Tab-separated table of C-alpha atoms in Angstrom:
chain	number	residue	atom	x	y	z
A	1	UNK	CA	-15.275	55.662	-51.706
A	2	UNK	CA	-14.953	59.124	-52.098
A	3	UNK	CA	-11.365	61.334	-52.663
A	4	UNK	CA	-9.887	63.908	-50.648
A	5	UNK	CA	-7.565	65.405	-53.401
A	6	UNK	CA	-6.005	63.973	-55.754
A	7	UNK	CA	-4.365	61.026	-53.772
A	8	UNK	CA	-6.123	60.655	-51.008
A	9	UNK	CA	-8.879	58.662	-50.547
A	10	UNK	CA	-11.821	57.492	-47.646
A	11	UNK	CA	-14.599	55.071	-47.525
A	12	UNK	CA	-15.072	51.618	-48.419
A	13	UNK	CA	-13.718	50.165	-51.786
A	14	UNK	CA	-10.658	47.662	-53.217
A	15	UNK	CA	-7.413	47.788	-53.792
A	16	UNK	CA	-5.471	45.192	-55.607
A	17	UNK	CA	-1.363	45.695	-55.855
A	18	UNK	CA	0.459	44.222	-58.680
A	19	UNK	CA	1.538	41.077	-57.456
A	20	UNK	CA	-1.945	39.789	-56.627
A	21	UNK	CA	-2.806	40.529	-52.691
A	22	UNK	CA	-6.457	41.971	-52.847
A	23	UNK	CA	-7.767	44.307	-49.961
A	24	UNK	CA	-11.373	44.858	-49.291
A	25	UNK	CA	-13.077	47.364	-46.791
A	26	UNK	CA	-12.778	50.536	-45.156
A	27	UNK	CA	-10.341	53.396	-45.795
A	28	UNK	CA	-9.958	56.887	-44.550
A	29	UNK	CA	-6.656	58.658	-45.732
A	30	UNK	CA	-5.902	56.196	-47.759
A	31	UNK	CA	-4.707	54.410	-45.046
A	32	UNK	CA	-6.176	50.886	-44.296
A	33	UNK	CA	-8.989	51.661	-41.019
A	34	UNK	CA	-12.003	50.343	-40.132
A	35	UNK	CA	-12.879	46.480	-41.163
A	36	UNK	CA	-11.543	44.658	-44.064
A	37	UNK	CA	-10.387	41.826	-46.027
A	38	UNK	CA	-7.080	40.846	-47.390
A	39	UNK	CA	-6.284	38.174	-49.700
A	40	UNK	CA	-2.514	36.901	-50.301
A	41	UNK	CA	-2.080	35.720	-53.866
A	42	UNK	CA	0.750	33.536	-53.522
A	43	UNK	CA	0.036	32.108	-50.291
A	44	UNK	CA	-3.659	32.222	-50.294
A	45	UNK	CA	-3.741	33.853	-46.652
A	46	UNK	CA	-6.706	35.304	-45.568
A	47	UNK	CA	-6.972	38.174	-43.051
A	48	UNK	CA	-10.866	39.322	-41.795
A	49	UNK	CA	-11.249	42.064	-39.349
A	50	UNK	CA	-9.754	44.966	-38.297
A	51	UNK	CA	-7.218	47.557	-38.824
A	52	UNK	CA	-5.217	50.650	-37.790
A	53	UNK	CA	-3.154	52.929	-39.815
A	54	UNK	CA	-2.869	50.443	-42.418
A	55	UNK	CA	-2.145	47.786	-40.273
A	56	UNK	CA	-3.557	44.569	-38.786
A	57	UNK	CA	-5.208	45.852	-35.394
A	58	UNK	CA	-7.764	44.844	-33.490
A	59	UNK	CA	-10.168	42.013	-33.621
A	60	UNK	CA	-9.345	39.736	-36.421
A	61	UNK	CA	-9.343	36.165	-38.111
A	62	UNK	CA	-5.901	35.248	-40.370
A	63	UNK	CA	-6.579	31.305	-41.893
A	64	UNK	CA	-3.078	29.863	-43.521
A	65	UNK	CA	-4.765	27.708	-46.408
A	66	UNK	CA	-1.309	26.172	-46.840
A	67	UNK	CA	-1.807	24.689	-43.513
A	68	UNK	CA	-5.004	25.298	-42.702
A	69	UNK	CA	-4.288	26.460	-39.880
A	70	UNK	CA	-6.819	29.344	-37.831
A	71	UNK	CA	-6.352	31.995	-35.430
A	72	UNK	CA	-9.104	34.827	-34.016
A	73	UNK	CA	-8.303	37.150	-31.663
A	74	UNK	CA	-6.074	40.054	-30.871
A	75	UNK	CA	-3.491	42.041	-33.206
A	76	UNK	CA	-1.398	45.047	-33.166
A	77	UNK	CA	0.647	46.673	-35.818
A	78	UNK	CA	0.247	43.416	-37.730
A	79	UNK	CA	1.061	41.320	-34.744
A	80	UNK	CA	-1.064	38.547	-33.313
A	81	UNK	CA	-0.882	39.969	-29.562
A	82	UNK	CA	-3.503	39.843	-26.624
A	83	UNK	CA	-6.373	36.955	-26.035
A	84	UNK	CA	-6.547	34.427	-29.181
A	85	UNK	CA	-7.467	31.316	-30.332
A	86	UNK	CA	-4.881	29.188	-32.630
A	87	UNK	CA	-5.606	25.944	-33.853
A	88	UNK	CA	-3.634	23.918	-36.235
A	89	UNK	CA	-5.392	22.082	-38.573
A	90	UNK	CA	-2.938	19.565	-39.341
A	91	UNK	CA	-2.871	18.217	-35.188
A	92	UNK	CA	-5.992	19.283	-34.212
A	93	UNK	CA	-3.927	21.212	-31.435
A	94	UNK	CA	-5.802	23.972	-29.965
A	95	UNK	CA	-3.933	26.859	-28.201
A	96	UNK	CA	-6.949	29.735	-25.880
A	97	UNK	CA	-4.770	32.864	-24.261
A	98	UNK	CA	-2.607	35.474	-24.196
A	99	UNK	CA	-0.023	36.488	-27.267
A	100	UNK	CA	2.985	38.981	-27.601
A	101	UNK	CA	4.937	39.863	-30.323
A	102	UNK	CA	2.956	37.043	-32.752
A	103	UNK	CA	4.040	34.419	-29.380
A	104	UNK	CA	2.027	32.430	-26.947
A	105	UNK	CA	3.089	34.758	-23.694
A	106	UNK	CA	1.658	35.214	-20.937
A	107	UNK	CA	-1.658	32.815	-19.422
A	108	UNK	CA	-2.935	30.226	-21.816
A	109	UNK	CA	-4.307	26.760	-22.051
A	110	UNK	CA	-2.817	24.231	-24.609
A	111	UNK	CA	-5.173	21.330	-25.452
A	112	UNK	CA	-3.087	18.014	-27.813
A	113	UNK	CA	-5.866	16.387	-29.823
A	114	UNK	CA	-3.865	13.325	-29.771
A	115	UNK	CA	-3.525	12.440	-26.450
A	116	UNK	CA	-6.186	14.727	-25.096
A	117	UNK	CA	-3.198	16.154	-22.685
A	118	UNK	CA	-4.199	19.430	-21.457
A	119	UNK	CA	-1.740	21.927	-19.923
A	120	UNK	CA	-2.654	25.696	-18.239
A	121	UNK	CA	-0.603	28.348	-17.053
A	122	UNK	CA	2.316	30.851	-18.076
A	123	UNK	CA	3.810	30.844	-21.788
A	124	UNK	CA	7.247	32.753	-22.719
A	125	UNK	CA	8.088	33.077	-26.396
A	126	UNK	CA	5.577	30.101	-26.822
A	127	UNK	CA	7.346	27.561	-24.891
A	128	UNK	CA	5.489	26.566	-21.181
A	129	UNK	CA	7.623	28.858	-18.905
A	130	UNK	CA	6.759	30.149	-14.981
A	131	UNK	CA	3.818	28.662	-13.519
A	132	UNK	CA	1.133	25.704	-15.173
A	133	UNK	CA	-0.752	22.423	-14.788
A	134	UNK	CA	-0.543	19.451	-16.682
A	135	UNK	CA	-2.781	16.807	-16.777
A	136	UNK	CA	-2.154	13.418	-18.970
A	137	UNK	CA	-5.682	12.130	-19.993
A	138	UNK	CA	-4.814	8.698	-20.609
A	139	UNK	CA	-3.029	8.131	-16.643
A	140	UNK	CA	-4.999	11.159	-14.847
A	141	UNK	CA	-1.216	12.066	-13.618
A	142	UNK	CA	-1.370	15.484	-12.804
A	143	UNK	CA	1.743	18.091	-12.329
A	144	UNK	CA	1.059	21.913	-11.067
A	145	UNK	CA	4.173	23.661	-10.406
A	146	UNK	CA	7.027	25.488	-12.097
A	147	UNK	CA	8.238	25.384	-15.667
A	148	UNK	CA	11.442	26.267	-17.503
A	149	UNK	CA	11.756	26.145	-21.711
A	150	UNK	CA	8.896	24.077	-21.624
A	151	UNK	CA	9.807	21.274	-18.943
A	152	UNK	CA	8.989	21.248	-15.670
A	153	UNK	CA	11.596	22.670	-13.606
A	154	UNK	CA	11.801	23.846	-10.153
A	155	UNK	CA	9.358	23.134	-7.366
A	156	UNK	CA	6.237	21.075	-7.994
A	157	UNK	CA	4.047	18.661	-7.078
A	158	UNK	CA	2.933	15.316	-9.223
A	159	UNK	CA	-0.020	13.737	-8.462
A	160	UNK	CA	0.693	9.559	-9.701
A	161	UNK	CA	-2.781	7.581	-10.241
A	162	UNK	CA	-1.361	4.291	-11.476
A	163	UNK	CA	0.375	2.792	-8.533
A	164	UNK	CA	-2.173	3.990	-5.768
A	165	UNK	CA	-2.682	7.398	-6.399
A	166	UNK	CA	0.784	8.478	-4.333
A	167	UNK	CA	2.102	12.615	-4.273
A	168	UNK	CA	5.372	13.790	-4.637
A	169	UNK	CA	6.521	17.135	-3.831
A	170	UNK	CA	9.681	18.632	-4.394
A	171	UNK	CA	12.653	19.987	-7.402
A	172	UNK	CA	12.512	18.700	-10.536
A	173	UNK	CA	15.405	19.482	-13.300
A	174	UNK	CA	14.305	19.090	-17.225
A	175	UNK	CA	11.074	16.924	-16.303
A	176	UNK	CA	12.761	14.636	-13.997
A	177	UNK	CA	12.745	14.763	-10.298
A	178	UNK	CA	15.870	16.074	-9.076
A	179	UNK	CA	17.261	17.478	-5.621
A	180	UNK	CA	15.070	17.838	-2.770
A	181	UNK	CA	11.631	15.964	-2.485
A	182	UNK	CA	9.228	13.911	-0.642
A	183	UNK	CA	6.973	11.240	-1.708
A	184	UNK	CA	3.767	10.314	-0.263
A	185	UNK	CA	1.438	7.393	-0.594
A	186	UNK	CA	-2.562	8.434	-0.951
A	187	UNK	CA	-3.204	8.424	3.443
A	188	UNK	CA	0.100	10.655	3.715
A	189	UNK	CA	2.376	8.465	4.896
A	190	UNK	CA	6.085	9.403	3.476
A	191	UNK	CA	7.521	7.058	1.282
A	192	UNK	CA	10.600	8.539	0.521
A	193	UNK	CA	11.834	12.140	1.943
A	194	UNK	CA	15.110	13.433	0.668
A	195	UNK	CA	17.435	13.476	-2.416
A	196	UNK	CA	16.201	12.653	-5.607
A	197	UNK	CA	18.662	12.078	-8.986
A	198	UNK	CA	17.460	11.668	-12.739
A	199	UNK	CA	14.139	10.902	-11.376
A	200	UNK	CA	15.640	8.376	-8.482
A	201	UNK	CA	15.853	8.633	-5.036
A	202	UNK	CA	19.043	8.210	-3.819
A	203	UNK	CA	18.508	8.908	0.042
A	204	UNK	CA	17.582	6.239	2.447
A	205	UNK	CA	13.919	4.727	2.329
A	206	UNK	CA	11.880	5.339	5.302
């Protein structure tokens, strides 16, 4: 590290501020540039990577020991935002796309270790909003179509395996089929073609 007048000061060296949090790496104008490390005292946070102007931005790795939770990828102005990975340790959940404003937004894939459900498509404020596929691994049910505050709500199209591998395509309303829809057994042939109600069909069967 080397100083630029009095106060000012470039290179690589440390920094530790009086309640504990530790910094590591790169300076130039006593600003925070280049790669480093930061170490919260009280929560034990970890940043690696990069920054900007003294702030978190770039490429860069923040682990939460309290939780143990992990997430590489994109930040700006201290923000997680752009392509990253977040996985949370206690779930074994694992989250692979786009962020905004430290929120899944935009195209991602979700993956529940529990259940090994798996859903792709559009995020808003990190709840499954616009477009995305969900597939239950334990039925093979699948569901592409619209989503709403992280149901599936609009038009869409579920794909049943357990009782013949039948389609239906149509509205649904908070995850339940609702308003117009048809359902089709697995050679085409309409079941039912109509009005549907919490999940129901309330038309006449064909």
């Amino acid at each position: 590290m080397y100083f630029l007048g009095s106060l000012v000061w470039s290179g690589y060296g440390t920094f530790t501020w009086s309640n504990g949090d530790q910094y590591k790496g790169n300076y130039v104008n006593s600003l925070r540039n280049g790669f480093g490390v930061v170490m919260y005292a009280k929560s034990g946070g970890r940043y690696e990577g990069s920054w900007f102007n003294d702030k978190m931005h770039g490429l860069g790795t923040m682990t939460w020991p309290l939780t143990g939770d992990i997430y590489t990828g994109g930040w700006v102005d201290n923000k997680r935002k752009g392509f990253g990975i977040y996985r949370w340790a206690a779930t074994g959940d694992v989250y692979e796309g786009n962020w905004f404003d430290d929120k899944m937004y935009g195209r991602g894939t979700m993956t529940w270790s529990l259940t090994g459900d798996t859903y792709t498509g559009d995020w808003v404020d990190d709840k499954r909003t616009g477009f995305g596929t969900y597939r239950w691994a334990a039925t093979g049910d699948v569901y592409e179509g619209n989503w709403f505050d992280d149901k599936m709500q609009g038009q869409g199209t579920m794909k049943y395996t357990k009782d013949g591998r039948s389609v239906y395509t149509g509205k649904f309303y908070q995850a339940l089929r609702a308003g117009t829809g048809t359902l089709m057994d697995r050679d085409g042939k309409i079941l039912y073609d109509g009005q549907w109600e919490n999940d129901s069909f309330i038309g006449t069967k064909r």
